[in-house]
Short mmCIF file of C-alpha atoms and ligand atoms in Angstrom, two decimals:
data_model
loop_
_atom_site.label_atom_id
_atom_site.label_comp_id
_atom_site.label_asym_id
_atom_site.label_seq_id
_atom_site.Cartn_x
_atom_site.Cartn_y
_atom_site.Cartn_z
CA MET R 12 108.24 370.20 74.04
CA THR R 13 110.09 368.44 76.87
CA SER R 14 108.48 365.15 77.93
CA GLU R 15 107.22 364.70 81.47
CA LEU R 16 109.95 362.13 82.15
CA ASP R 17 112.65 364.52 80.96
CA LEU R 18 111.20 367.21 83.21
CA LEU R 19 111.21 364.85 86.20
CA ILE R 20 114.81 363.87 85.48
CA ASP R 21 115.77 367.53 85.25
CA LEU R 22 114.05 368.34 88.57
CA HIS R 23 115.65 365.43 90.43
CA ILE R 24 119.09 364.83 88.90
CA ASP R 25 120.88 367.51 90.92
CA ALA R 26 119.48 366.18 94.18
CA GLU R 27 121.51 364.07 96.58
CA ARG R 28 118.58 361.70 96.80
CA GLN R 29 115.42 361.16 94.77
CA GLY R 30 113.25 360.02 97.68
CA PRO R 31 113.00 360.34 101.48
CA GLY R 32 116.00 358.85 103.28
CA GLY R 33 119.32 359.70 104.86
CA ASP R 34 122.91 358.45 105.01
CA ASP R 35 122.47 357.88 108.76
CA VAL R 36 119.36 355.79 108.08
CA THR R 37 121.22 353.70 105.49
CA ARG R 38 124.01 353.15 108.03
CA LEU R 39 121.45 352.18 110.70
CA ALA R 40 119.93 349.60 108.36
CA VAL R 41 123.42 348.26 107.57
CA ALA R 42 124.10 347.86 111.29
CA LEU R 43 120.74 346.18 111.99
CA ALA R 44 121.38 343.79 109.09
CA GLY R 45 124.72 342.87 110.65
CA LEU R 46 126.64 343.41 107.41
CA GLY R 47 129.63 345.26 108.86
CA ALA R 48 131.60 342.16 109.84
CA LEU R 49 131.18 340.36 106.50
CA SER R 50 133.58 340.46 103.56
CA GLY R 51 133.33 340.06 99.80
CA LEU R 52 129.61 340.93 99.71
CA GLU R 53 127.74 341.02 96.40
CA ILE R 54 125.08 343.71 96.67
CA ALA R 55 122.46 345.04 94.24
CA ASP R 56 121.00 348.50 94.97
CA ILE R 57 117.78 348.56 92.96
CA GLY R 58 116.20 351.86 91.88
CA CYS R 59 119.36 353.58 93.11
CA GLY R 60 118.75 356.99 91.47
CA THR R 61 121.93 359.06 91.66
CA GLY R 62 123.14 356.63 94.31
CA ALA R 63 122.79 358.13 97.79
CA SER R 64 122.59 354.66 99.37
CA THR R 65 124.94 353.01 96.86
CA LEU R 66 127.75 355.34 97.93
CA VAL R 67 127.17 354.64 101.64
CA LEU R 68 127.17 350.87 101.04
CA ALA R 69 130.33 350.99 98.91
CA GLU R 70 132.09 353.22 101.42
CA HIS R 71 131.22 351.27 104.58
CA LEU R 72 131.19 347.65 103.47
CA ASP R 73 133.64 345.19 101.99
CA ALA R 74 131.46 344.81 98.94
CA ARG R 75 130.87 345.14 95.24
CA VAL R 76 127.67 347.04 94.56
CA THR R 77 125.67 346.79 91.33
CA ALA R 78 123.65 349.99 91.13
CA VAL R 79 120.47 349.48 89.10
CA ASP R 80 118.15 352.14 87.72
CA PHE R 81 116.24 352.44 84.45
CA LEU R 82 117.43 356.02 83.94
CA PRO R 83 120.96 356.14 82.46
CA ALA R 84 121.24 359.87 83.29
CA PHE R 85 121.02 359.12 87.04
CA LEU R 86 123.58 356.32 86.71
CA GLU R 87 126.02 358.60 84.88
CA ARG R 88 125.78 361.05 87.76
CA LEU R 89 126.44 358.22 90.22
CA GLY R 90 129.44 357.04 88.18
CA LEU R 91 130.95 360.51 88.29
CA GLU R 92 130.48 360.79 92.06
CA ALA R 93 131.90 357.28 92.59
CA ARG R 94 135.06 358.24 90.67
CA GLN R 95 135.43 361.47 92.61
CA ARG R 96 135.16 359.60 95.92
CA GLY R 97 137.56 356.83 94.85
CA LEU R 98 134.77 354.21 94.97
CA ALA R 99 134.53 353.45 91.26
CA ASP R 100 136.18 350.01 91.54
CA ARG R 101 133.42 348.88 93.96
CA ILE R 102 130.41 350.17 92.01
CA THR R 103 129.03 348.91 88.69
CA THR R 104 126.02 350.63 87.16
CA LEU R 105 123.32 348.75 85.29
CA ALA R 106 120.53 350.45 83.32
CA VAL R 107 117.62 347.98 83.35
CA PRO R 108 114.00 348.01 84.58
CA MET R 109 113.67 346.51 88.05
CA ASP R 110 111.23 343.85 86.83
CA GLU R 111 113.69 342.61 84.18
CA LEU R 112 116.78 341.93 86.27
CA GLY R 113 119.11 339.25 84.94
CA PHE R 114 121.10 338.31 88.03
CA GLU R 115 122.06 334.66 88.39
CA PRO R 116 119.86 332.70 90.84
CA GLU R 117 121.24 332.80 94.40
CA SER R 118 124.11 335.12 93.38
CA LEU R 119 123.52 338.07 95.73
CA ASP R 120 124.30 338.43 99.43
CA VAL R 121 122.23 341.59 99.76
CA ILE R 122 119.40 343.29 97.88
CA TRP R 123 119.05 346.95 98.84
CA SER R 124 116.30 349.26 97.62
CA GLU R 125 115.35 352.65 99.06
CA GLY R 126 112.15 354.42 98.00
CA ALA R 127 111.86 352.53 94.73
CA ILE R 128 110.15 349.12 95.04
CA TYR R 129 106.72 350.79 94.74
CA ASN R 130 107.46 351.13 91.03
CA MET R 131 106.79 347.42 90.60
CA GLY R 132 104.83 347.01 93.84
CA PHE R 133 106.18 345.68 97.14
CA ALA R 134 104.64 342.20 96.91
CA ALA R 135 105.68 341.64 93.28
CA GLY R 136 109.16 343.06 93.88
CA ILE R 137 110.08 340.95 96.88
CA ARG R 138 108.68 337.85 95.16
CA LYS R 139 110.64 338.41 91.95
CA TRP R 140 113.91 339.46 93.58
CA ARG R 141 113.97 336.55 96.07
CA GLU R 142 115.46 334.10 93.57
CA PHE R 143 118.56 336.29 93.15
CA LEU R 144 119.33 336.15 96.88
CA LYS R 145 121.41 333.41 98.42
CA PRO R 146 119.49 331.56 101.17
CA GLY R 147 120.26 333.56 104.31
CA GLY R 148 120.94 336.63 102.18
CA VAL R 149 119.61 340.02 103.27
CA LEU R 150 116.78 342.07 101.79
CA ALA R 151 116.71 345.74 102.91
CA VAL R 152 113.92 347.84 101.39
CA SER R 153 112.18 351.05 102.30
CA GLU R 154 108.51 351.23 101.44
CA ILE R 155 105.75 353.78 102.03
CA THR R 156 103.92 352.67 105.20
CA TRP R 157 100.95 353.69 107.34
CA LEU R 158 102.05 354.43 110.90
CA THR R 159 98.58 354.09 112.42
CA ASP R 160 95.53 351.88 112.07
CA GLU R 161 93.26 354.77 111.02
CA ARG R 162 94.06 357.83 108.93
CA PRO R 163 92.44 361.11 107.86
CA ALA R 164 90.22 360.63 104.78
CA GLU R 165 92.12 363.21 102.72
CA LEU R 166 95.39 361.34 103.22
CA GLU R 167 93.80 357.94 102.53
CA ALA R 168 92.30 359.25 99.29
CA HIS R 169 95.64 360.65 98.08
CA TRP R 170 97.56 357.42 98.62
CA ALA R 171 94.72 355.18 97.39
CA GLU R 172 95.20 357.02 94.10
CA GLU R 173 99.02 357.11 94.13
CA TYR R 174 99.84 353.68 95.55
CA PRO R 175 96.99 351.41 96.62
CA GLU R 176 99.49 348.90 98.09
CA ILE R 177 100.30 351.31 100.94
CA ALA R 178 99.68 349.43 104.23
CA THR R 179 100.73 349.21 107.86
CA ALA R 180 104.07 347.66 108.83
CA SER R 181 102.31 344.60 110.27
CA ALA R 182 100.65 343.97 106.90
CA LYS R 183 103.95 344.43 105.02
CA ILE R 184 105.74 342.10 107.44
CA ALA R 185 103.03 339.47 106.89
CA ILE R 186 103.67 339.72 103.13
CA LEU R 187 107.42 339.26 103.71
CA GLU R 188 106.77 336.19 105.87
CA SER R 189 104.43 334.61 103.33
CA THR R 190 106.95 335.22 100.51
CA GLY R 191 109.88 333.32 102.01
CA TYR R 192 111.53 335.96 104.15
CA SER R 193 112.09 336.24 107.89
CA LEU R 194 112.10 339.72 109.45
CA ILE R 195 115.31 340.93 111.13
CA SER R 196 114.25 344.49 111.87
CA TYR R 197 111.83 347.27 111.02
CA PHE R 198 111.91 350.99 111.69
CA PRO R 199 110.01 353.97 110.30
CA LEU R 200 112.03 356.82 108.78
CA PRO R 201 112.04 359.98 110.94
CA SER R 202 110.37 363.05 109.42
CA GLY R 203 113.74 364.72 108.79
CA CYS R 204 114.29 362.16 106.03
CA TRP R 205 111.36 363.74 104.19
CA LEU R 206 111.59 367.38 105.22
CA ASP R 207 115.34 368.06 105.49
CA HIS R 208 116.76 365.57 103.01
CA TYR R 209 114.09 365.50 100.32
CA TYR R 210 111.39 368.18 100.28
CA ARG R 211 113.35 371.27 101.39
CA PRO R 212 116.18 370.78 98.85
CA MET R 213 113.56 370.10 96.16
CA ARG R 214 111.65 373.26 97.06
CA GLU R 215 114.90 375.22 96.71
CA ARG R 216 115.32 373.85 93.15
CA PHE R 217 111.80 374.89 92.00
CA PRO R 218 112.66 378.48 90.89
CA SER R 219 115.62 377.46 88.67
CA PHE R 220 113.66 374.46 87.35
CA LEU R 221 110.72 376.66 86.33
CA GLU R 222 113.12 379.21 84.86
CA ARG R 223 114.91 376.57 82.73
CA HIS R 224 111.58 375.48 81.28
CA GLY R 225 110.15 378.95 80.68
CA HIS R 226 107.44 378.36 83.32
CA SER R 227 105.72 375.96 80.91
CA ALA R 228 102.36 374.48 81.90
CA GLU R 229 104.01 371.04 82.11
CA ALA R 230 106.78 372.23 84.45
CA ARG R 231 104.28 374.11 86.63
CA ALA R 232 102.08 371.01 86.84
CA ILE R 233 105.02 369.00 88.19
CA VAL R 234 105.86 371.65 90.78
CA ASP R 235 102.19 371.91 91.81
CA ALA R 236 101.94 368.14 92.28
CA GLU R 237 105.11 368.08 94.39
CA ARG R 238 103.88 371.02 96.48
CA HIS R 239 100.57 369.23 97.06
CA GLU R 240 102.40 366.10 98.25
CA MET R 241 104.66 368.18 100.53
CA ASP R 242 101.68 369.98 102.00
CA LEU R 243 99.95 366.69 102.76
CA TYR R 244 103.08 365.26 104.33
CA GLU R 245 103.62 368.34 106.50
CA ARG R 246 100.07 368.14 107.83
CA TYR R 247 99.93 364.36 108.28
CA SER R 248 103.47 363.21 109.05
CA SER R 249 102.33 361.30 112.13
CA PHE R 250 100.27 358.95 109.94
CA VAL R 251 102.64 358.05 107.11
CA SER R 252 106.32 357.48 106.45
CA TYR R 253 108.66 355.14 104.72
CA GLY R 254 109.32 351.97 106.70
CA PHE R 255 112.69 350.25 106.45
CA TYR R 256 112.24 346.47 106.30
CA ILE R 257 115.27 344.25 106.85
CA ALA R 258 114.77 340.55 106.32
CA THR R 259 116.61 337.37 105.38
CA ARG R 260 115.69 334.90 102.67
CA THR R 261 114.63 331.68 104.33
CA ASP R 262 115.57 328.26 102.95
CA ASP R 263 113.14 326.70 100.48
N1 LIG L 324 117.04 355.00 95.86
C1 LIG L 324 117.14 356.37 95.42
C2 LIG L 324 116.09 356.77 94.39
C3 LIG L 324 114.66 356.65 94.83
S1 LIG L 324 113.53 357.33 93.61
C4 LIG L 324 117.07 357.28 96.63
O1 LIG L 324 116.65 356.82 97.69
O2 LIG L 324 117.43 358.45 96.50
C5 LIG L 324 113.05 355.90 92.68
C6 LIG L 324 114.08 355.49 91.63
O3 LIG L 324 113.57 354.35 90.94
C7 LIG L 324 114.36 356.55 90.55
O4 LIG L 324 115.74 356.73 90.43
C8 LIG L 324 113.76 355.96 89.27
O5 LIG L 324 114.49 356.30 88.12
C9 LIG L 324 113.84 354.48 89.56
N2 LIG L 324 112.85 353.69 88.84
C10 LIG L 324 111.54 353.96 88.68
N3 LIG L 324 110.93 352.97 88.01
C11 LIG L 324 111.89 352.05 87.74
C12 LIG L 324 111.89 350.79 87.07
N4 LIG L 324 110.75 350.29 86.55
N5 LIG L 324 113.04 350.12 86.98
C13 LIG L 324 114.19 350.61 87.52
N6 LIG L 324 114.25 351.80 88.16
C14 LIG L 324 113.11 352.51 88.27
#
């Protein structure tokens, strides 16, 4: 029997991205962070998946990017794509859990992380990663965020179960400020980042995924859970999105 993790890898490995986002959104965050004019940047892209954002950063910046994920299969895919695009000399992959990073203190100019910090929790992640950033270094993370002060009960109940740390941008910004960061910019991801770049391509992979796994109960359960999440998002997209938070590490 294939494990649930192996099934999830199989469903997501052929995707351009493993969470809501977009190359244009990554470029917007780069511009808001003011990174374009800088040279010799040391960047870590944490929870990079198959590297949608890693590739944009390596292509547009004068930088070396360490692409971190705990799934070696995703990193292999990224390595292949980096070689094909002539970016391999700028990208190093590192297979470690995000809460066990071994970067030197104050060694990074930029910490990037799209759709991944929830795996250790936003507050814990930004606290732990701060020591790796140089003072004045940039943190750019996307994090699931409430867009309104009140939400439909059905949506609240879903996310209370999935990720109780979900909160409004003002609450997330307060956490950044009390953890030694100063906000540069915030914007919510447009719905196309979910529908066009994430859910629709995933929906198109469901038939072949189910076929490969003989329509097993485990594979069907994964598809059903994804469909449920998509359905909720489609009905309630005005209440929830990812927020992109761009901040600098303040001095101690
Ligand atoms: N940043 C990518 C992937 C987002 S999906 C994108 O935007 O497309 C979240 C990623 O975090 C997955 O690739 C998953 O393998 C990785 N991940 C989950 N838990 C992790 C952990 N504890 N340590 C490191 N990576 C983790």
